[in-house]
Amino acid sequence: MTDPNTNNTNDRMSKLVALAKRRGFVFPGSEIYGGLRGTWDFGPLGVALNNNLKREWWKHFVDSREDMYGLDAAIIMNAKTWEASGHTGAGFCDPMVEDTETGERFRADHLLKDRGIDAEGLSLAEIDAIILQESILSPNDNTLSEAREFNLMFESRIGATAGDAGKVYLRPETAQGIFVNFKNVVDTMAPKIPFGIAQIGKAFRNEIAPREWLFRVREFEQMEIEYFVKEEEWEEHFEKLRADIQAWHRHIGLSDDNLREYEVPADDLAHYSQRTIDVEYNFPGKGFDELAGFAYRTDHDLKNHMEHSGVSMEYIEPDGSRFIPHVLEPSFGLGRAFTAVLCEAYREDEMNGEVRTYLALPAHLAPYRVAVSPLLKNKPPLVEKARTVFMMLKKEFGNVAWDDNGNVGKRYRRQDEIGTPHCIVIDFDTLGEEAPEHADTVTVRDRDTGQQQRVAISELVAYLSQ
Ligand code: ATP
């Protein structure tokens, strides 16, 4: 039998995806119309977890520091942005092959990777040669077409303008919104270098083959920072940010065993990057793959925007010296962080002779911080007291669940499955009816151990805040 708590079974991932659907974390996009590949909708609990991740990320990288500034740029940008950044060219294409029988399209580099061949940096002709040499077929066992470049940007049209003049793109990354606002932030905030600009927002990529749940989708959220430094100081700040990225992943509960850094080899680096580290997570059934990226992008982006727009991207020091800053870019995908957090938290064990599933989510990420319920829902004094406790905690924490369905055991199972760290039950003791010394105390049950403790109502906030 496979151990459900080891991290390398497909089984574990499919159980997690089922739980996420059943309990309102993630639904397939446009489900009633048969879905839409590469899109997923976040339900009430998914939104709560996502919001907690975004809030914690902002606290960690922006609010707790003095050198970070926030930004929220428009998703649709002037199309010249994407010419300057290189996204309209070959730099943002993936090699695509077609199944010659079914017409289904695949990423050629992924088919090669499945065979243990790294296709990074190979030309289309080299990919074709390998496909021929290794007799690589499509996953349906049919022959493959020649590889061709496929641009990942979604195109649209703005207003009623016909032809290419109205062509716009949905942004494929949030980063460029930061670069085009570099001057605005410098002019309005007068930041001292080094400083960073952070942004959280949607990005869109017309992935050839979306797959693996939230891992490779066509619409997703990114949390990105462009950190501007003097060229000669990039290594020092690279190390500092690298440590901060590690601290972030620990803060969201990911264990060191499931994380590793992959130093992208020099010959695989994007042309603008002098150093890139991918942070990889050990996804169940998939193994280590990219969770976040961290790149030293030199002055490539600001220089390009300066050339294309004619607007100076120079930073002027108090002594009047001018230079184009160099850039360090930590880039996180929210969906991949969401998946990693859930994978890490997923547990199965036996409690009171029954198999139970629970999510050992950190309290600062759990959709509900705590659940409150009256022992019996048809006893008005219990309900009234429970409502008082519920309102008190709700005022303090916000994300508090009211749960009075079924018996207490069922409520515990339900809250365990969505990762609520504590359940509070108001019983006859709370009312002082059984043992007067227990008046105004409640039962607090711990999700992970199942242990229960009596805690005075007046001490609940402090107890839960530990
Ligand atoms: P990959 O090599 O997996 O395609 P990438 O190197 O193209 O990713 P970046 O452009 O560095 O990714 O984007 C930064 C982050 O955005 C990634 O580390 C990942 O977390 C997230 N991301 C990128 N593409 C997708 C996608 N299609 N679906 C979900 N998340 C994505």
XYZ file of N, CA, C and O in Angstrom, residues 178-342:
660
model
N 5.615 47.103 -14.654
C 6.525 47.751 -13.700
C 7.565 48.585 -14.448
O 7.800 49.750 -14.122
N 8.162 47.999 -15.497
C 9.200 48.749 -16.218
C 8.654 50.041 -16.834
O 9.294 51.075 -16.787
N 7.441 49.952 -17.429
C 6.939 51.169 -18.084
C 6.548 52.241 -17.052
O 6.383 53.403 -17.421
N 6.407 51.858 -15.792
C 6.098 52.844 -14.749
C 7.316 53.210 -13.899
O 7.185 53.926 -12.898
N 8.465 52.711 -14.295
C 9.686 52.979 -13.528
C 9.855 54.487 -13.284
O 10.032 54.951 -12.162
N 9.750 55.244 -14.369
C 9.983 56.685 -14.269
C 8.906 57.349 -13.387
O 9.222 58.237 -12.594
N 7.655 56.906 -13.553
C 6.584 57.475 -12.726
C 6.849 57.269 -11.244
O 6.641 58.164 -10.426
N 7.283 56.070 -10.889
C 7.526 55.782 -9.468
C 8.726 56.594 -8.971
O 8.688 57.177 -7.878
N 9.777 56.670 -9.787
C 10.955 57.449 -9.378
C 10.568 58.920 -9.199
O 10.910 59.557 -8.205
N 9.811 59.451 -10.160
C 9.451 60.879 -10.095
C 8.522 61.200 -8.929
O 8.577 62.293 -8.370
N 7.638 60.267 -8.581
C 6.657 60.588 -7.532
C 7.137 60.199 -6.131
O 6.761 60.833 -5.158
N 7.956 59.156 -6.031
C 8.328 58.655 -4.706
C 9.775 58.972 -4.315
O 10.160 58.761 -3.169
N 10.575 59.408 -5.269
C 11.996 59.697 -5.047
C 12.708 58.598 -4.243
O 13.339 58.865 -3.216
N 12.599 57.358 -4.689
C 13.224 56.264 -3.916
C 14.743 56.307 -4.032
O 15.286 56.714 -5.051
N 15.403 55.847 -2.966
C 16.871 55.739 -3.011
C 17.211 54.357 -3.526
O 16.619 53.359 -3.128
N 18.186 54.314 -4.415
C 18.563 53.020 -4.971
C 19.397 52.261 -3.933
O 20.178 52.918 -3.232
N 19.267 50.968 -3.651
C 18.378 50.054 -4.351
C 16.932 50.134 -3.847
O 16.689 50.395 -2.687
N 15.990 49.901 -4.748
C 14.587 49.825 -4.348
C 13.854 48.887 -5.308
O 14.353 48.582 -6.402
N 12.671 48.477 -4.869
C 11.914 47.541 -5.700
C 10.500 48.033 -5.938
O 9.969 48.849 -5.177
N 9.904 47.559 -7.031
C 8.479 47.814 -7.291
C 7.803 46.449 -7.382
O 8.271 45.560 -8.113
N 6.723 46.310 -6.606
C 6.049 45.009 -6.518
C 4.649 45.101 -7.113
O 3.977 46.129 -6.992
N 4.227 44.016 -7.735
C 2.894 44.003 -8.323
C 2.317 42.588 -8.262
O 3.015 41.616 -8.530
N 1.027 42.531 -7.952
C 0.306 41.255 -8.013
C -0.795 41.423 -9.047
O -1.536 42.416 -9.009
N -0.901 40.484 -9.972
C -1.987 40.633 -10.939
C -2.055 39.480 -11.918
O -1.188 38.604 -11.949
N -3.091 39.544 -12.737
C -3.322 38.462 -13.705
C -2.336 38.535 -14.864
O -1.934 39.621 -15.291
N -1.978 37.358 -15.370
C -1.183 37.250 -16.590
C -1.823 36.153 -17.436
O -2.524 35.269 -16.906
N -1.593 36.233 -18.735
C -2.261 35.307 -19.663
C -1.233 34.718 -20.623
O -0.433 35.467 -21.204
N -1.253 33.416 -20.794
C -0.375 32.788 -21.799
C -1.168 31.716 -22.521
O -1.767 30.848 -21.875
N -1.123 31.801 -23.834
C -1.879 30.833 -24.616
C -1.092 29.526 -24.715
O -0.637 29.143 -25.791
N -0.923 28.876 -23.572
C -0.116 27.655 -23.490
C -0.616 26.625 -24.499
O -1.823 26.413 -24.637
N 0.321 25.974 -25.187
C -0.055 24.967 -26.198
C -0.772 23.797 -25.530
O -1.783 23.302 -26.030
N -0.232 23.360 -24.421
C -0.832 22.205 -23.752
C -0.953 22.477 -22.254
O -0.079 22.102 -21.480
N -2.049 23.159 -21.835
C -2.218 23.370 -20.396
C -2.342 22.023 -19.703
O -2.938 21.090 -20.271
N -1.760 21.893 -18.547
C -1.841 20.582 -17.891
C -1.504 20.684 -16.413
O -1.059 21.723 -15.938
N -1.739 19.582 -15.752
C -1.398 19.410 -14.341
C -2.065 20.459 -13.446
O -1.407 21.206 -12.741
N -3.392 20.493 -13.557
C -4.221 21.313 -12.670
C -3.812 22.764 -12.774
O -3.836 23.312 -13.865
N -3.415 23.412 -11.674
C -3.105 24.840 -11.741
C -1.682 25.105 -12.202
O -1.267 26.256 -12.331
N -0.934 24.041 -12.475
C 0.497 24.226 -12.764
C 0.731 24.966 -14.074
O 1.534 25.884 -14.141
N 0.060 24.536 -15.121
C 0.243 25.212 -16.420
C -1.133 25.570 -16.965
O -1.848 24.725 -17.481
N -1.499 26.823 -16.793
C -2.828 27.281 -17.183
C -2.701 28.464 -18.136
O -1.600 28.962 -18.366
N -3.820 28.906 -18.663
C -3.749 29.999 -19.639
C -4.012 31.367 -19.004
O -3.726 32.378 -19.586
N -4.623 31.346 -17.827
C -4.874 32.595 -17.095
C -4.450 32.358 -15.659
O -4.919 31.412 -15.035
N -3.551 33.168 -15.151
C -3.049 32.933 -13.793
C -2.628 34.255 -13.158
O -2.639 35.297 -13.819
N -2.301 34.189 -11.883
C -1.861 35.401 -11.201
C -0.378 35.309 -10.882
O 0.119 34.235 -10.520
N 0.303 36.432 -11.044
C 1.722 36.485 -10.695
C 1.935 37.481 -9.563
O 1.181 38.441 -9.410
N 2.974 37.231 -8.799
C 3.393 38.179 -7.760
C 4.855 38.473 -8.102
O 5.688 37.575 -8.014
N 5.115 39.690 -8.585
C 6.457 39.959 -9.109
C 7.068 41.211 -8.499
O 6.361 42.146 -8.123
N 8.387 41.191 -8.453
C 9.152 42.365 -7.990
C 10.238 42.648 -9.011
O 10.907 41.723 -9.483
N 10.390 43.909 -9.355
C 11.594 44.321 -10.084
C 12.390 45.137 -9.083
O 11.894 46.145 -8.548
N 13.596 44.690 -8.802
C 14.430 45.339 -7.792
C 15.595 46.020 -8.497
O 16.379 45.365 -9.187
N 15.659 47.347 -8.364
C 16.617 48.153 -9.141
C 17.875 48.419 -8.318
O 17.781 48.912 -7.189
N 19.010 48.072 -8.908
C 20.288 48.175 -8.182
C 21.350 48.830 -9.077
O 21.187 48.934 -10.294
N 22.468 49.221 -8.435
C 23.631 49.648 -9.222
C 24.302 48.395 -9.752
O 24.394 47.386 -9.020
N 24.808 48.470 -10.964
C 25.369 47.278 -11.589
C 26.398 46.583 -10.692
O 26.360 45.368 -10.497
N 27.272 47.379 -10.093
C 28.367 46.776 -9.318
C 27.874 46.131 -8.022
O 28.614 45.436 -7.351
N 26.602 46.357 -7.663
C 26.099 45.801 -6.399
C 25.141 44.635 -6.609
O 24.520 44.151 -5.668
N 24.991 44.184 -7.874
C 23.929 43.202 -8.121
C 24.129 41.905 -7.344
O 23.159 41.322 -6.841
N 25.375 41.463 -7.199
C 25.595 40.158 -6.541
C 25.198 40.185 -5.070
O 24.570 39.250 -4.565
N 25.558 41.295 -4.410
C 25.215 41.449 -2.986
C 23.691 41.407 -2.800
O 23.168 40.686 -1.941
N 22.975 42.148 -3.645
C 21.519 42.198 -3.495
C 20.848 40.911 -3.983
O 19.787 40.534 -3.494
N 21.489 40.233 -4.914
C 20.972 38.931 -5.371
C 20.927 37.981 -4.168
O 19.913 37.309 -3.921
N 22.028 37.949 -3.410
C 22.084 37.035 -2.263
C 21.057 37.408 -1.198
O 20.431 36.540 -0.595
N 20.880 38.716 -0.972
C 19.909 39.143 0.053
C 18.489 38.755 -0.346
O 17.719 38.226 0.457
N 18.150 39.003 -1.615
C 16.792 38.666 -2.069
C 16.584 37.153 -2.101
O 15.500 36.658 -1.796
N 17.653 36.460 -2.460
C 17.568 34.987 -2.487
C 17.207 34.452 -1.091
O 16.354 33.573 -0.952
N 17.842 35.025 -0.048
C 17.536 34.606 1.324
C 16.091 34.964 1.677
O 15.387 34.208 2.365
N 15.623 36.092 1.185
C 14.257 36.528 1.461
C 13.237 35.614 0.776
O 12.147 35.376 1.305
N 13.597 35.140 -0.414
C 12.716 34.213 -1.134
C 12.638 32.888 -0.361
O 11.555 32.312 -0.189
N 13.786 32.451 0.159
C 13.781 31.209 0.954
C 12.906 31.389 2.197
O 12.116 30.518 2.559
N 13.042 32.562 2.837
C 12.253 32.838 4.054
C 10.758 32.842 3.721
O 9.930 32.354 4.499
N 10.409 33.373 2.549
C 8.999 33.397 2.133
C 8.456 31.974 2.023
O 7.360 31.671 2.507
N 9.205 31.107 1.393
C 8.703 29.745 1.198
C 8.589 28.987 2.527
O 7.698 28.160 2.703
N 9.463 29.337 3.469
C 9.309 28.734 4.801
C 8.063 29.318 5.475
O 7.314 28.600 6.132
N 7.840 30.609 5.284
C 6.702 31.292 5.920
C 5.367 30.684 5.470
O 4.391 30.698 6.222
N 5.300 30.176 4.248
C 4.023 29.585 3.804
C 4.005 28.068 4.058
O 3.170 27.355 3.518
N 4.939 27.619 4.874
C 4.861 26.244 5.391
C 5.480 25.173 4.512
O 5.284 23.985 4.767
N 6.223 25.549 3.464
C 6.819 24.525 2.601
C 8.089 23.998 3.272
O 8.907 24.786 3.770
N 8.249 22.676 3.296
C 9.393 22.113 4.025
C 10.634 22.121 3.145
O 10.545 22.003 1.912
N 11.790 22.233 3.793
C 13.056 22.272 3.056
C 13.226 21.045 2.166
O 13.768 21.138 1.073
N 12.732 19.894 2.637
C 12.891 18.649 1.865
C 12.182 18.728 0.512
O 12.558 18.048 -0.429
N 11.115 19.513 0.446
C 10.342 19.591 -0.801
C 10.724 20.784 -1.662
O 10.057 21.067 -2.661
N 11.752 21.495 -1.251
C 12.185 22.676 -2.012
C 13.622 22.499 -2.451
O 14.427 21.905 -1.734
N 13.941 23.004 -3.637
C 15.350 23.072 -4.009
C 15.545 24.206 -5.009
O 14.593 24.653 -5.657
N 16.764 24.649 -5.080
C 17.081 25.709 -6.046
C 17.754 25.079 -7.246
O 18.628 24.218 -7.096
N 17.351 25.498 -8.429
C 17.970 24.998 -9.655
C 18.681 26.167 -10.315
O 18.045 27.156 -10.704
N 19.976 26.058 -10.379
C 20.780 27.122 -11.002
C 20.726 26.885 -12.508
O 21.236 25.867 -12.999
N 20.077 27.766 -13.234
C 19.956 27.563 -14.684
C 21.348 27.689 -15.312
O 22.034 28.693 -15.104
N 21.812 26.630 -16.038
C 23.160 26.660 -16.606
C 23.335 27.834 -17.575
O 22.365 28.238 -18.233
N 24.555 28.327 -17.649
C 24.833 29.540 -18.443
C 24.301 29.421 -19.867
O 23.734 30.378 -20.402
N 24.454 28.237 -20.508
C 24.025 28.152 -21.911
C 22.509 28.012 -22.065
O 21.983 28.042 -23.179
N 21.785 27.861 -20.961
C 20.315 27.812 -21.018
C 19.669 29.137 -20.615
O 18.442 29.277 -20.637
N 20.485 30.103 -20.207
C 19.918 31.365 -19.713
C 19.242 32.130 -20.846
O 19.711 32.101 -21.989
N 18.147 32.837 -20.509
C 17.537 33.729 -21.490
C 18.593 34.761 -21.884
O 19.464 35.094 -21.065
N 18.509 35.300 -23.116
C 19.604 36.146 -23.609
C 19.859 37.372 -22.737
O 20.952 37.886 -22.682
N 18.820 37.830 -21.992
C 18.995 39.043 -21.188
C 19.486 38.741 -19.775
O 19.754 39.641 -19.005
N 19.527 37.455 -19.420
C 19.826 37.140 -18.025
C 21.267 36.692 -17.832
O 21.807 35.942 -18.645
N 21.880 37.173 -16.746
C 23.234 36.697 -16.459
C 23.241 35.637 -15.380
O 24.219 34.942 -15.182
N 22.151 35.554 -14.642
C 22.032 34.480 -13.663
C 20.553 34.272 -13.357
O 19.823 35.244 -13.128
N 20.115 33.020 -13.335
C 18.730 32.712 -12.971
C 18.711 31.485 -12.078
O 19.395 30.497 -12.341
N 17.932 31.608 -11.010
C 17.703 30.448 -10.147
C 16.207 30.157 -10.184
O 15.394 31.059 -9.954
N 15.840 28.931 -10.498
C 14.442 28.540 -10.356
C 14.283 27.907 -8.984
O 15.105 27.057 -8.599
N 13.255 28.298 -8.260
C 12.951 27.595 -7.018
C 11.982 26.492 -7.398
O 10.943 26.757 -8.012
N 12.345 25.265 -7.073
C 11.499 24.136 -7.479
C 10.841 23.489 -6.260
O 11.437 23.421 -5.185
N 9.623 23.008 -6.471
C 8.899 22.296 -5.409
C 8.660 20.859 -5.866
O 8.438 20.597 -7.051
N 8.686 19.968 -4.911
C 8.491 18.544 -5.203
C 6.989 18.224 -5.246
O 6.408 17.790 -4.251
N 6.358 18.469 -6.400
C 4.911 18.252 -6.534
C 4.617 16.748 -6.568
O 5.300 16.008 -7.295
N 3.610 16.290 -5.810
C 3.306 14.852 -5.773
C 3.016 14.301 -7.173
O 2.264 14.914 -7.932
N 3.621 13.182 -7.499
C 3.358 12.528 -8.780
C 4.064 13.204 -9.941
O 3.976 12.738 -11.067
N 4.737 14.293 -9.711
C 5.359 15.068 -10.783
C 6.843 15.240 -10.513
O 7.665 15.219 -11.411
N 7.165 15.382 -9.228
C 8.556 15.620 -8.860
C 8.871 17.100 -8.860
O 7.962 17.938 -8.954
N 10.152 17.428 -8.756
C 10.553 18.833 -8.640
C 10.290 19.586 -9.931
O 10.670 19.133 -11.011
N 9.607 20.721 -9.832
C 9.395 21.592 -10.987
C 9.226 23.029 -10.490
O 8.989 23.265 -9.305
N 9.297 23.953 -11.451
C 9.383 25.381 -11.085
C 8.190 25.907 -10.300
O 7.046 25.814 -10.733
N 8.514 26.497 -9.153
C 7.520 27.154 -8.316
C 7.629 28.672 -8.517
O 6.633 29.375 -8.630
N 8.863 29.144 -8.585
C 9.120 30.578 -8.764
C 10.451 30.747 -9.471
O 11.267 29.823 -9.493
N 10.643 31.926 -10.057
C 11.910 32.190 -10.747
C 12.580 33.411 -10.143
O 11.910 34.304 -9.607
N 13.905 33.443 -10.219
C 14.643 34.599 -9.702
C 15.769 34.896 -10.686
O 16.688 34.095 -10.838
N 15.663 36.043 -11.384
C 16.616 36.309 -12.466
C 17.303 37.659 -12.293
O 16.688 38.637 -11.853
N 18.578 37.674 -12.656
C 19.301 38.938 -12.794
C 19.179 39.326 -14.263
O 19.745 38.664 -15.127
N 18.426 40.393 -14.544
C 18.082 40.738 -15.934
C 18.923 41.885 -16.483
O 18.544 42.487 -17.482
N 20.020 42.201 -15.819
C 20.891 43.333 -16.189
C 20.045 44.606 -16.393
O 19.009 44.766 -15.744
N 20.455 45.458 -17.368
C 19.676 46.671 -17.627
C 18.868 46.499 -18.917
O 18.409 47.479 -19.511
N 18.717 45.235 -19.321
C 18.090 44.903 -20.591
C 16.721 45.572 -20.778
O 16.462 46.201 -21.804
N 15.844 45.427 -19.783
C 14.462 45.898 -19.975
C 14.368 47.416 -20.024
O 13.735 47.986 -20.919
N 14.997 48.074 -19.043
C 14.911 49.545 -19.025
C 15.557 50.134 -20.272
O 15.048 51.089 -20.855
N 16.664 49.544 -20.686
C 17.364 50.033 -21.886
C 16.465 49.913 -23.115
O 16.337 50.838 -23.905
N 15.825 48.760 -23.260
C 14.944 48.540 -24.408
C 13.773 49.515 -24.417
O 13.405 50.044 -25.459
N 13.176 49.721 -23.247
C 12.049 50.661 -23.193
C 12.513 52.080 -23.482
O 11.778 52.868 -24.078
N 13.717 52.388 -23.056
C 14.264 53.725 -23.327
C 14.438 53.897 -24.836
O 14.038 54.927 -25.391
N 14.993 52.872 -25.479
C 15.198 52.944 -26.937
C 13.874 53.048 -27.679
O 13.702 53.870 -28.578
N 12.910 52.205 -27.317
C 11.648 52.163 -28.057
C 10.745 53.356 -27.777
O 9.985 53.773 -28.649
N 10.774 53.880 -26.548
C 9.836 54.962 -26.214
C 10.474 56.328 -26.377
O 9.768 57.343 -26.471
N 11.790 56.361 -26.349
C 12.485 57.652 -26.408
C 12.457 58.386 -25.076
O 12.878 59.531 -24.970
N 11.924 57.718 -24.033
C 11.864 58.340 -22.701
C 13.052 57.848 -21.873
O 13.331 56.640 -21.852
N 13.713 58.751 -21.202
C 14.890 58.347 -20.417
C 14.498 57.460 -19.239
O 13.547 57.744 -18.512
N 15.232 56.381 -19.073
C 15.003 55.498 -17.934
C 16.189 55.602 -16.975
O 16.454 54.691 -16.211
N 16.865 56.708 -17.058
C 18.026 56.872 -16.184
C 17.587 57.250 -14.770
O 16.593 57.948 -14.578
N 18.388 56.812 -13.838
C 18.185 57.188 -12.446
C 19.228 58.251 -12.134
O 20.398 58.100 -12.501
N 18.787 59.332 -11.497
C 19.743 60.412 -11.217
C 20.057 60.445 -9.715
O 19.153 60.570 -8.880
N 21.322 60.282 -9.396
C 21.780 60.303 -8.001
C 21.768 61.746 -7.481
O 21.834 62.697 -8.287
N 21.738 61.922 -6.148
C 21.751 63.291 -5.606
C 22.951 64.106 -6.112
O 22.850 65.321 -6.285
N 24.073 63.438 -6.424
C 25.237 64.196 -6.920
C 25.159 64.471 -8.428
O 26.114 64.972 -9.038
N 24.035 64.120 -9.031
C 23.830 64.433 -10.451
C 24.271 63.336 -11.412
O 23.997 63.416 -12.609
N 24.953 62.307 -10.893
C 25.381 61.225 -11.803
C 24.160 60.422 -12.245
O 23.194 60.254 -11.486
N 24.212 59.924 -13.486
C 23.051 59.216 -14.047
C 23.466 57.846 -14.549
O 24.555 57.689 -15.096
N 22.538 56.899 -14.405
C 22.800 55.560 -14.946
C 21.482 54.798 -15.089
O 20.477 55.155 -14.457
N 21.503 53.772 -15.912
C 20.317 52.910 -16.020
C 20.495 51.782 -15.007
O 21.471 51.028 -15.082
N 19.585 51.667 -14.058
C 19.747 50.629 -13.036
C 19.695 49.218 -13.625
O 19.093 48.992 -14.676
N 20.323 48.297 -12.933
C 20.210 46.876 -13.271
C 19.088 46.278 -12.424
O 18.687 46.859 -11.415
N 18.605 45.134 -12.861
C 17.361 44.631 -12.276
C 17.462 43.176 -11.804
O 17.975 42.311 -12.521
N 16.946 42.954 -10.585
C 16.797 41.579 -10.074
C 15.301 41.304 -10.019
O 14.538 42.143 -9.520
N 14.894 40.153 -10.511
C 13.459 39.883 -10.624
C 13.035 38.575 -9.951
O 13.195 37.501 -10.519
N 12.480 38.670 -8.737
C 11.819 37.495 -8.160
C 10.394 37.420 -8.710
O 9.672 38.408 -8.673
N 10.022 36.272 -9.243
C 8.721 36.149 -9.897
C 8.016 34.876 -9.409
O 8.551 33.779 -9.530
N 6.822 35.055 -8.860
C 6.102 33.929 -8.244
C 4.762 33.728 -8.936
O 4.066 34.702 -9.211
N 4.394 32.495 -9.188
C 3.062 32.198 -9.702
C 2.166 31.856 -8.520
O 2.483 30.953 -7.741
N 1.051 32.586 -8.388
C 0.170 32.355 -7.232
C -0.405 30.933 -7.255
O -0.460 30.258 -6.229
N -0.835 30.477 -8.437
C -1.449 29.144 -8.534
C -0.479 28.033 -8.142
O -0.876 27.033 -7.530
N 0.788 28.221 -8.511
C 1.767 27.182 -8.137
C 2.032 27.210 -6.624
O 2.205 26.168 -6.004
N 2.033 28.418 -6.032
C 2.206 28.515 -4.572
C 1.000 27.883 -3.870
O 1.150 27.120 -2.904
N -0.182 28.165 -4.375
C -1.442 27.618 -3.841
C -1.383 26.085 -3.857
O -1.700 25.413 -2.878
N -0.943 25.534 -5.006
C -0.856 24.077 -5.145
C 0.164 23.506 -4.171
O -0.103 22.505 -3.484
N 1.336 24.141 -4.090
C 2.383 23.625 -3.207
C 1.917 23.642 -1.754
O 2.124 22.676 -1.005
N 1.250 24.728 -1.362
C 0.779 24.841 0.024
C -0.230 23.721 0.335
O -0.171 23.074 1.384
N -1.142 23.464 -0.604
C -2.137 22.409 -0.375
C -1.470 21.030 -0.349
O -1.805 20.175 0.474
